[in-house]
Amino acid sequence: GAGVSQSPRYKVAKRGQDVALRCDPISGHVSLFWYQQALGQGPEFLTYFQNEAQLDKSGLPSDRFFAERPEGSVSTLKIQRTQQEDSAVYLCASSLAPRGNNSPLHFGNGTRLTVT
Amino acid sequence: QKEVEQDPGPLSVPEGAIVSLNCTYSNSAFQYFMWYRQYSRKGPELLMYTYSSGNKEDGRFTAQVDKSSKYISLFIRDSQPSDSATYLCAMTTPGTASKLTFGTGTRLQVTL
């Protein structure tokens, strides 16, 4: 595809519901990242995949957050038992190189999650 | 205290002005520095990338890094209304892929 695609663009969930956010990275991109951006803040790292392997999940705020990329392409971020503090924009980004500091990140437009 | 500090603004300038955006950081392990532009309800897009102290120029944009002072800047010359956006600085350490640490972002408004 032309860029990183995320769906849905907007999600409203009632507190306690589970949600699943999808990311389609650029075809062929090895690395995939999830970031969380609260209102008025910069994005904060959540987790990183190289192909299907989740190599870093140090940014996941709690065990309610789970991410997967089973075939090394599409990724899903799942949040269980959502809380109001989970309200944020969830950004997915991909890059061509594995662990490549010289490989730029391409971001999707994010999923805006609102927990009521 | 955050690892990366950035004035959130908003910063309002007239069209044609030179804009200066800045970030300071505390972690001396940061070696790679980036500036992203984020329009409302869009994802960040990479503007500039540098890994050494000094200046890097790309069109109307100049990125400046001073590792000794832990200070980075982005200059925009001949600013245009289309430059109105939030500008995010980001940085990372070697060997951490693109696990970026972002600043808060500065909201810039360029007026006619």
Coordinates of C-alpha atoms in Angstrom, one line a residue:
Chain A
G1 CA 0.0 0.0 0.0
A2 CA 0.9 3.6 -0.2
G3 CA 1.4 4.1 3.5
V4 CA 0.7 2.7 6.9
S5 CA -3.0 2.1 7.3
Q6 CA -4.8 2.0 10.7
S7 CA -8.3 1.0 11.5
P8 CA -10.7 2.0 12.9
R9 CA -9.8 5.8 12.7
Y10 CA -12.1 6.4 15.8
K11 CA -13.2 4.1 18.5
V12 CA -15.5 4.8 21.4
A13 CA -15.6 2.1 24.1
K14 CA -17.4 1.9 27.4
R15 CA -15.1 1.4 30.4
G16 CA -14.5 -2.3 30.9
Q17 CA -14.9 -3.2 27.2
D18 CA -12.1 -4.9 25.2
V19 CA -10.9 -3.2 22.0
A20 CA -8.7 -4.3 19.1
L21 CA -6.8 -1.8 16.9
R22 CA -5.4 -2.9 13.5
C23 CA -2.3 -1.8 11.7
D24 CA -1.3 -2.6 8.1
P25 CA 2.3 -1.5 7.6
I26 CA 4.0 -0.7 4.4
S27 CA 4.5 -3.8 2.4
G28 CA 7.9 -5.3 3.0
H29 CA 8.7 -3.3 6.1
V30 CA 10.4 -5.5 8.7
S31 CA 10.0 -3.3 11.8
L32 CA 6.7 -2.3 13.3
F33 CA 6.1 0.0 16.3
W34 CA 3.1 1.0 18.4
Y35 CA 3.1 4.4 20.1
Q36 CA 0.5 6.0 22.4
Q37 CA -0.1 9.7 22.1
A38 CA -2.2 11.4 24.8
L39 CA -3.8 14.8 24.1
G40 CA -1.2 17.6 23.9
Q41 CA 1.7 15.2 24.4
G42 CA 4.3 13.5 22.2
P43 CA 4.0 9.9 21.2
E44 CA 5.3 7.4 23.8
F45 CA 6.7 4.0 22.8
L46 CA 4.6 0.9 23.5
T47 CA 6.1 -2.1 21.7
Y48 CA 8.3 -3.1 18.7
F49 CA 8.2 -6.1 16.3
Q50 CA 10.8 -7.3 14.0
N51 CA 8.8 -9.5 11.5
E52 CA 6.6 -11.6 13.8
A53 CA 8.9 -11.4 16.8
Q54 CA 8.0 -9.0 19.6
L55 CA 11.4 -7.8 20.6
D56 CA 10.5 -5.0 23.0
K57 CA 7.3 -4.6 25.0
S58 CA 8.8 -2.4 27.7
G59 CA 6.4 0.5 27.0
L60 CA 3.1 -1.4 27.5
P61 CA 1.5 0.3 30.5
S62 CA -0.1 -2.8 32.0
D63 CA -0.9 -6.4 31.3
R64 CA -4.2 -5.3 29.9
F65 CA -2.3 -4.3 26.7
F66 CA -1.3 -7.0 24.3
A67 CA 0.1 -6.8 20.8
E68 CA 0.7 -9.4 18.1
R69 CA 2.0 -9.7 14.5
P70 CA 1.6 -13.4 13.8
E71 CA 2.6 -13.4 10.1
G72 CA 5.0 -10.6 10.2
S73 CA 2.8 -8.1 8.4
V74 CA -0.5 -6.9 9.9
S75 CA -0.4 -6.2 13.7
T76 CA -3.2 -5.9 16.3
L77 CA -3.0 -4.0 19.5
K78 CA -5.6 -5.3 22.0
I79 CA -6.6 -3.5 25.2
Q80 CA -8.7 -5.5 27.7
R81 CA -11.0 -4.0 30.3
T82 CA -10.4 -0.4 29.0
Q83 CA -10.1 2.4 31.5
Q84 CA -10.5 6.1 31.0
E85 CA -6.8 6.7 31.2
D86 CA -6.5 4.5 28.0
S87 CA -8.1 7.3 26.0
A88 CA -5.4 8.4 23.5
V89 CA -4.4 8.2 19.9
Y90 CA -2.6 4.9 19.1
L91 CA -0.1 5.3 16.3
C92 CA 1.5 2.5 14.3
A93 CA 4.7 3.0 12.5
S94 CA 6.8 0.8 10.2
S95 CA 10.3 0.9 8.8
L96 CA 12.2 -1.0 6.2
A97 CA 15.3 -2.1 8.2
P98 CA 15.6 -4.3 11.2
R99 CA 16.9 -2.4 14.2
G100 CA 18.0 0.3 11.7
N101 CA 18.6 3.6 13.3
N102 CA 19.1 5.0 9.8
S103 CA 15.7 3.8 8.5
P104 CA 13.0 6.4 8.9
L105 CA 9.7 5.6 10.6
H106 CA 6.6 5.9 8.6
F107 CA 3.6 6.6 10.8
G108 CA -0.1 5.9 10.2
N109 CA -2.8 8.4 11.0
G110 CA -3.6 6.6 14.2
T111 CA -6.7 5.3 16.0
R112 CA -8.3 7.8 18.4
L113 CA -9.7 5.8 21.3
T114 CA -12.2 7.4 23.7
V115 CA -13.2 5.4 26.8
T116 CA -16.4 6.7 28.4
Chain B
Q1 CA 11.7 15.6 34.9
K2 CA 11.2 14.3 31.3
E3 CA 14.2 13.1 29.3
V4 CA 13.2 15.5 26.5
E5 CA 11.8 19.0 27.1
Q6 CA 10.0 21.0 24.5
D7 CA 8.0 24.2 24.8
P8 CA 4.4 23.4 23.8
G9 CA 3.7 26.8 22.5
P10 CA 1.5 27.8 20.8
L11 CA 3.9 29.9 18.7
S12 CA 2.3 32.4 16.3
V13 CA 4.4 34.1 13.6
P14 CA 3.5 36.1 10.4
E15 CA 4.1 34.6 7.0
G16 CA 7.7 34.9 5.9
A17 CA 9.2 34.9 9.4
I18 CA 12.0 32.7 10.5
V19 CA 10.9 30.2 13.1
S20 CA 13.1 28.7 15.8
L21 CA 12.0 25.5 17.6
N22 CA 14.0 24.0 20.3
C23 CA 14.4 20.9 22.5
T24 CA 16.7 20.1 25.4
Y25 CA 17.5 16.6 26.6
S26 CA 19.1 15.1 29.7
N27 CA 20.2 11.6 28.4
S28 CA 23.7 11.9 27.0
A29 CA 23.2 8.4 25.3
F30 CA 20.9 10.0 22.7
Q31 CA 22.9 10.1 19.5
Y32 CA 20.3 10.3 16.7
F33 CA 18.0 13.3 16.5
M34 CA 14.9 13.9 14.4
W35 CA 12.2 16.5 13.8
Y36 CA 8.7 15.4 12.9
R37 CA 5.8 17.5 11.7
Q38 CA 2.3 16.5 12.7
Y39 CA -0.8 18.1 11.2
S40 CA -4.1 17.9 13.1
R41 CA -5.5 14.4 13.1
K42 CA -2.6 13.0 11.1
G43 CA 0.4 10.9 12.0
P44 CA 3.9 12.4 12.4
E45 CA 6.0 12.8 9.2
L46 CA 9.7 12.9 9.3
L47 CA 11.3 16.3 8.4
M48 CA 14.9 16.1 9.4
Y49 CA 17.3 13.4 10.7
T50 CA 20.8 14.0 12.0
Y51 CA 23.3 12.2 14.2
S52 CA 26.1 14.6 14.5
S53 CA 26.7 18.0 16.1
G54 CA 26.4 20.9 13.7
N55 CA 23.9 22.0 11.1
K56 CA 22.0 20.1 8.4
E57 CA 20.0 22.0 5.8
D58 CA 17.1 20.8 3.6
G59 CA 15.3 23.5 1.6
R60 CA 13.8 25.9 4.0
F61 CA 14.6 23.7 7.0
T62 CA 17.8 23.7 9.1
A63 CA 18.4 21.2 12.0
Q64 CA 21.0 22.1 14.5
V65 CA 22.5 19.8 17.2
D66 CA 24.7 20.8 20.1
K67 CA 25.5 17.6 22.0
S68 CA 27.7 19.4 24.5
S69 CA 24.8 21.5 25.6
K70 CA 22.2 18.7 24.9
Y71 CA 20.2 21.2 22.8
I72 CA 18.7 20.8 19.4
S73 CA 16.9 23.3 17.1
L74 CA 14.9 23.4 14.0
F75 CA 14.8 26.6 11.9
I76 CA 12.2 27.3 9.3
R77 CA 12.9 30.1 6.8
D78 CA 10.3 32.0 4.9
S79 CA 7.5 30.4 6.9
Q80 CA 4.3 29.6 5.1
P81 CA 0.7 29.1 6.3
S82 CA 1.1 25.4 5.2
D83 CA 3.8 25.1 7.9
S84 CA 1.2 25.5 10.6
A85 CA 1.4 22.2 12.5
T86 CA 2.8 20.7 15.6
Y87 CA 6.6 20.0 15.5
L88 CA 7.9 17.2 17.5
C89 CA 11.6 16.6 18.3
A90 CA 12.6 12.9 18.8
M91 CA 15.8 11.1 19.7
T92 CA 17.1 7.6 20.2
T93 CA 20.2 5.8 21.3
P94 CA 22.3 3.4 19.1
G95 CA 21.1 -0.2 19.0
T96 CA 17.5 0.5 20.0
A97 CA 16.0 0.5 16.5
S98 CA 13.7 3.4 16.3
K99 CA 12.5 3.4 19.8
L100 CA 12.1 7.1 19.8
T101 CA 11.7 9.4 22.8
F102 CA 9.6 12.4 21.7
G103 CA 9.2 15.9 23.1
T104 CA 5.8 17.3 23.9
G105 CA 5.6 19.0 20.5
T106 CA 5.4 22.8 19.7
R107 CA 2.2 24.0 18.0
L108 CA 3.1 26.5 15.3
Q109 CA 0.6 28.9 13.6
V110 CA 1.8 30.9 10.6
T111 CA -0.6 33.7 9.9
L112 CA -1.2 35.6 6.6

